CSV table of C-alpha atoms in Angstrom, one decimal:
chain,number,residue,atom,x,y,z
A,1,ASP,CA,10.5,10.5,-13.1
A,2,THR,CA,9.5,12.6,-10.1
A,3,GLY,CA,7.5,9.9,-8.4
A,4,VAL,CA,3.9,10.1,-7.1
A,5,SER,CA,3.1,13.5,-5.5
A,6,GLN,CA,0.2,14.4,-3.2
A,7,ASN,CA,-1.1,17.8,-2.1
A,8,PRO,CA,-1.6,19.1,0.5
A,9,ARG,CA,0.6,17.0,2.8
A,10,HIS,CA,-1.4,18.0,5.8
A,11,LYS,CA,-4.9,19.3,6.2
A,12,ILE,CA,-6.7,20.4,9.4
A,13,THR,CA,-10.4,21.1,9.0
A,14,LYS,CA,-13.5,21.4,11.2
A,15,ARG,CA,-16.2,18.8,11.2
A,16,GLY,CA,-18.7,19.4,8.5
A,17,GLN,CA,-16.4,21.1,6.1
A,18,ASN,CA,-15.5,19.8,2.7
A,19,VAL,CA,-11.9,18.9,1.8
A,20,THR,CA,-10.2,18.0,-1.5
A,21,PHE,CA,-6.9,16.2,-2.0
A,22,ARG,CA,-4.9,15.9,-5.2
A,23,CYS,CA,-2.7,13.1,-6.4
A,24,ASP,CA,-0.3,13.3,-9.4
A,25,PRO,CA,0.9,9.9,-10.5
A,26,ILE,CA,4.0,8.9,-12.3
A,27,SER,CA,3.5,10.2,-15.8
A,28,GLU,CA,3.2,7.0,-17.8
A,29,HIS,CA,1.1,5.2,-15.2
A,30,ASN,CA,-2.4,4.3,-16.3
A,31,ARG,CA,-3.7,3.0,-13.0
A,32,LEU,CA,-4.2,5.1,-9.9
A,33,TYR,CA,-5.3,3.9,-6.4
A,34,TRP,CA,-6.5,5.6,-3.3
A,35,TYR,CA,-6.0,4.0,0.1
A,36,ARG,CA,-6.7,5.2,3.6
A,37,GLN,CA,-4.4,4.5,6.6
A,38,THR,CA,-5.5,5.1,10.1
A,39,LEU,CA,-3.0,5.4,12.9
A,40,GLY,CA,-1.2,2.2,13.7
A,41,GLN,CA,-3.0,0.3,10.9
A,42,GLY,CA,-2.2,-0.9,7.4
A,43,PRO,CA,-3.6,1.0,4.4
A,44,GLU,CA,-7.1,0.0,3.2
A,45,PHE,CA,-8.2,0.2,-0.4
A,46,LEU,CA,-10.7,2.9,-1.3
A,47,THR,CA,-11.0,3.1,-5.1
A,48,TYR,CA,-9.0,2.8,-8.3
A,49,PHE,CA,-8.9,4.2,-11.8
A,50,GLN,CA,-7.9,2.7,-15.1
A,51,ASN,CA,-7.1,5.9,-17.1
A,52,GLU,CA,-10.1,8.1,-16.5
A,53,ALA,CA,-12.5,5.3,-15.6
A,54,GLN,CA,-13.3,4.6,-11.9
A,55,LEU,CA,-13.5,0.8,-12.0
A,56,GLU,CA,-13.9,-0.2,-8.4
A,57,LYS,CA,-14.9,1.3,-5.1
A,58,SER,CA,-14.6,-0.1,-1.6
A,59,ARG,CA,-17.5,-0.3,0.8
A,60,LEU,CA,-15.3,2.1,2.9
A,61,LEU,CA,-16.1,4.8,0.3
A,62,SER,CA,-19.3,6.3,1.7
A,63,ASP,CA,-21.4,8.6,-0.4
A,64,ARG,CA,-19.6,11.6,1.2
A,65,PHE,CA,-16.5,10.5,-0.7
A,66,SER,CA,-16.0,11.2,-4.4
A,67,ALA,CA,-13.0,10.7,-6.6
A,68,GLU,CA,-12.2,11.8,-10.1
A,69,ARG,CA,-9.5,11.4,-12.7
A,70,PRO,CA,-10.8,13.6,-15.4
A,71,LYS,CA,-8.1,13.3,-18.0
A,72,GLY,CA,-6.5,10.1,-16.9
A,73,SER,CA,-3.7,12.0,-15.3
A,74,PHE,CA,-4.0,13.6,-11.8
A,75,SER,CA,-6.8,12.5,-9.5
A,76,THR,CA,-8.8,14.3,-6.8
A,77,LEU,CA,-10.5,12.8,-3.7
A,78,GLU,CA,-13.1,14.9,-2.1
A,79,ILE,CA,-14.7,14.4,1.3
A,80,GLN,CA,-17.9,16.2,2.0
A,81,ARG,CA,-19.3,17.0,5.4
A,82,THR,CA,-16.2,15.7,7.1
A,83,GLU,CA,-16.5,13.7,10.3
A,84,GLN,CA,-13.9,13.0,13.0
A,85,GLY,CA,-13.8,9.4,11.9
A,86,ASP,CA,-12.4,10.6,8.5
A,87,SER,CA,-9.1,11.6,10.2
A,88,ALA,CA,-6.5,9.5,8.6
A,89,MET,CA,-3.6,9.4,6.1
A,90,TYR,CA,-4.9,9.3,2.5
A,91,LEU,CA,-2.4,7.5,0.3
A,92,CYS,CA,-2.3,7.5,-3.5
A,93,ALA,CA,-0.5,4.9,-5.6
A,94,SER,CA,0.0,4.5,-9.3
A,95,SER,CA,1.1,1.6,-11.5
A,96,PHE,CA,1.4,0.7,-15.2
A,97,GLU,CA,-0.8,-2.1,-16.3
A,98,LYS,CA,-0.6,-3.6,-19.8
A,99,THR,CA,-2.3,-6.7,-21.1
A,100,GLY,CA,0.1,-9.6,-21.0
A,101,VAL,CA,2.6,-7.8,-18.8
A,102,MET,CA,2.2,-9.1,-15.3
A,103,ASP,CA,5.0,-7.2,-13.6
A,104,GLU,CA,3.0,-4.4,-11.9
A,105,THR,CA,4.3,-2.6,-8.9
A,106,GLN,CA,2.3,0.1,-7.1
A,107,TYR,CA,4.3,3.2,-6.3
A,108,PHE,CA,3.1,5.3,-3.4
A,109,GLY,CA,3.0,9.0,-2.7
A,110,PRO,CA,3.8,10.6,0.6
A,111,GLY,CA,0.2,10.8,1.6
A,112,THR,CA,-2.1,13.6,2.9
A,113,ARG,CA,-2.7,13.6,6.6
A,114,LEU,CA,-6.2,14.8,7.5
A,115,LEU,CA,-7.2,15.9,10.9
A,116,VAL,CA,-10.9,16.6,11.5
A,117,LEU,CA,-11.5,18.7,14.6
B,1,ALA,CA,-12.2,-12.2,1.1
B,2,GLN,CA,-8.4,-12.1,1.5
B,3,THR,CA,-6.9,-11.3,4.8
B,4,VAL,CA,-3.3,-10.6,5.8
B,5,THR,CA,-2.1,-10.9,9.4
B,6,GLN,CA,1.1,-9.7,11.0
B,7,SER,CA,1.3,-11.0,14.5
B,8,GLN,CA,4.3,-9.0,15.7
B,9,PRO,CA,3.3,-5.3,16.4
B,10,GLU,CA,6.9,-4.5,17.2
B,11,MET,CA,10.3,-6.1,16.7
B,12,SER,CA,13.7,-5.0,17.8
B,13,VAL,CA,17.1,-6.0,16.4
B,14,GLN,CA,20.7,-5.0,17.1
B,15,GLU,CA,22.5,-3.3,14.3
B,16,ALA,CA,24.3,-5.8,12.1
B,17,GLU,CA,22.2,-8.7,13.3
B,18,THR,CA,19.4,-10.6,11.5
B,19,VAL,CA,15.7,-10.3,12.1
B,20,THR,CA,12.6,-12.1,10.7
B,21,LEU,CA,9.2,-10.5,10.4
B,22,SER,CA,6.2,-12.8,10.1
B,23,CYS,CA,3.2,-12.7,7.9
B,24,THR,CA,0.3,-15.1,7.3
B,25,TYR,CA,-2.5,-14.7,4.8
B,26,ASP,CA,-5.7,-16.3,3.9
B,27,THR,CA,-7.0,-16.8,0.3
B,28,SER,CA,-8.8,-19.2,-1.9
B,29,GLU,CA,-6.9,-18.1,-4.9
B,30,SER,CA,-4.0,-20.2,-6.3
B,31,ASP,CA,-2.2,-17.4,-8.2
B,32,TYR,CA,-1.3,-14.2,-6.5
B,33,TYR,CA,1.5,-11.8,-5.5
B,34,LEU,CA,2.9,-11.1,-2.0
B,35,PHE,CA,4.8,-8.0,-1.1
B,36,TRP,CA,6.7,-6.4,1.7
B,37,TYR,CA,6.5,-2.6,1.9
B,38,LYS,CA,8.6,-0.4,4.2
B,39,GLN,CA,7.2,2.9,5.5
B,40,PRO,CA,9.8,5.0,7.3
B,41,PRO,CA,8.6,7.6,9.8
B,42,SER,CA,6.9,10.5,7.9
B,43,ARG,CA,8.1,9.1,4.6
B,44,GLN,CA,6.4,7.3,1.8
B,45,MET,CA,5.9,3.6,1.5
B,46,ILE,CA,8.4,1.8,-0.7
B,47,LEU,CA,8.5,-1.7,-2.0
B,48,VAL,CA,11.1,-3.9,-0.4
B,49,ILE,CA,10.5,-7.2,-2.1
B,50,ARG,CA,7.8,-9.2,-4.0
B,51,GLN,CA,7.0,-12.8,-4.5
B,52,GLU,CA,5.0,-14.5,-7.2
B,53,ALA,CA,3.0,-17.4,-5.8
B,54,TYR,CA,3.7,-19.6,-8.9
B,55,LYS,CA,7.4,-19.4,-8.2
B,56,GLN,CA,8.8,-21.9,-5.8
B,57,GLN,CA,12.1,-20.0,-5.4
B,58,ASN,CA,12.1,-17.5,-2.6
B,59,ALA,CA,12.8,-13.9,-3.7
B,60,THR,CA,15.9,-12.1,-2.5
B,61,GLU,CA,16.9,-8.4,-2.8
B,62,ASN,CA,20.4,-7.7,-1.4
B,63,ARG,CA,20.0,-8.0,2.4
B,64,PHE,CA,16.3,-8.8,2.2
B,65,SER,CA,14.9,-12.3,1.6
B,66,VAL,CA,11.6,-14.0,2.1
B,67,ASN,CA,10.6,-17.5,3.2
B,68,PHE,CA,7.4,-18.3,1.2
B,69,GLN,CA,5.5,-21.3,2.4
B,70,LYS,CA,2.5,-21.6,0.1
B,71,ALA,CA,0.8,-24.5,1.7
B,72,ALA,CA,1.1,-22.9,5.1
B,73,LYS,CA,0.1,-19.5,3.6
B,74,SER,CA,3.1,-17.9,5.3
B,75,PHE,CA,5.4,-15.2,4.0
B,76,SER,CA,8.2,-14.0,6.3
B,77,LEU,CA,10.8,-11.3,5.6
B,78,LYS,CA,14.4,-11.8,6.7
B,79,ILE,CA,16.6,-8.7,7.1
B,80,SER,CA,20.3,-9.6,7.3
B,81,ASP,CA,23.0,-7.3,8.6
B,82,SER,CA,20.4,-4.8,9.9
B,83,GLN,CA,21.2,-1.1,9.5
B,84,LEU,CA,19.9,1.9,11.3
B,85,GLY,CA,18.1,2.9,8.2
B,86,ASP,CA,16.0,-0.2,8.3
B,87,ALA,CA,14.0,1.2,11.2
B,88,ALA,CA,10.5,1.6,9.9
B,89,MET,CA,7.0,0.1,9.7
B,90,TYR,CA,6.9,-3.0,7.6
B,91,PHE,CA,3.7,-4.0,5.9
B,92,CYS,CA,3.0,-7.4,4.3
B,93,ALA,CA,0.6,-7.1,1.3
B,94,TYR,CA,-1.3,-9.5,-1.0
B,95,ARG,CA,-2.7,-9.0,-4.5
B,96,ARG,CA,-4.6,-11.3,-6.7
B,97,ARG,CA,-2.9,-12.0,-10.1
B,98,TYR,CA,-5.8,-12.4,-12.5
B,99,ARG,CA,-8.4,-10.0,-11.6
B,100,ALA,CA,-9.3,-6.5,-12.5
B,101,GLY,CA,-8.4,-4.0,-9.9
B,102,ASN,CA,-5.3,-5.5,-8.4
B,103,MET,CA,-5.7,-3.6,-5.2
B,104,LEU,CA,-3.4,-4.5,-2.4
B,105,THR,CA,-4.6,-6.0,0.9
B,106,PHE,CA,-2.3,-5.0,3.7
B,107,GLY,CA,-1.6,-6.5,7.1
B,108,GLY,CA,-1.5,-4.3,10.2
B,109,GLY,CA,2.2,-3.8,10.1
B,110,THR,CA,5.3,-4.5,12.3
B,111,ARG,CA,7.3,-1.6,13.7
B,112,LEU,CA,11.0,-2.5,13.5
B,113,MET,CA,13.5,-0.8,15.8
B,114,VAL,CA,17.2,-1.1,15.2
B,115,LYS,CA,19.5,-0.6,18.1
B,116,PRO,CA,23.0,0.8,17.6
């Protein structure tokens, strides 16, 4: 068990550019979550996947944001036409959900810190 | 919608002493989970302790314990025998129990400083 990993750890980009982040969850985990954390704030939910299906999206996830989890394993989060307001830490978390099993803990990755200039 | 409030932006404690971090939440649900997560500087968030709302007994994990007051919607974290390694941001979080998604709703965090 290597934990949740995220790449890159840091990304600096110019306004208007596209960026893509990757999250590799813990291998047996079927749920994957994306959160955004701005400086000095708690994380805010963006979206989550059950296997490869994207089941819920927050209103924070504008149409410039898209997330995928093509084979139910790793996930990518793409931001198109970045804006300075997109500067934040993007956190990924994973968990194992099974019907009838209520003990679910989300394990977080180290995050990708995005700075839009 | 659920909200989580942490009214203490910063707290300070002397090493080996006890500190309590406060959290209140608002929900219309009767069954849910509450969590405390720790986020050390430049490191990933880790779970400190969790509490199921249907359990009356307060959760404990070694030096960490909670005071869960369901009627008051209060969920405080007590850290005993504070250590330098406890210095971090602490986030209180809420999750509904019976609903698809199970996303966490976080408070704004409390920065804990530990003085040697």
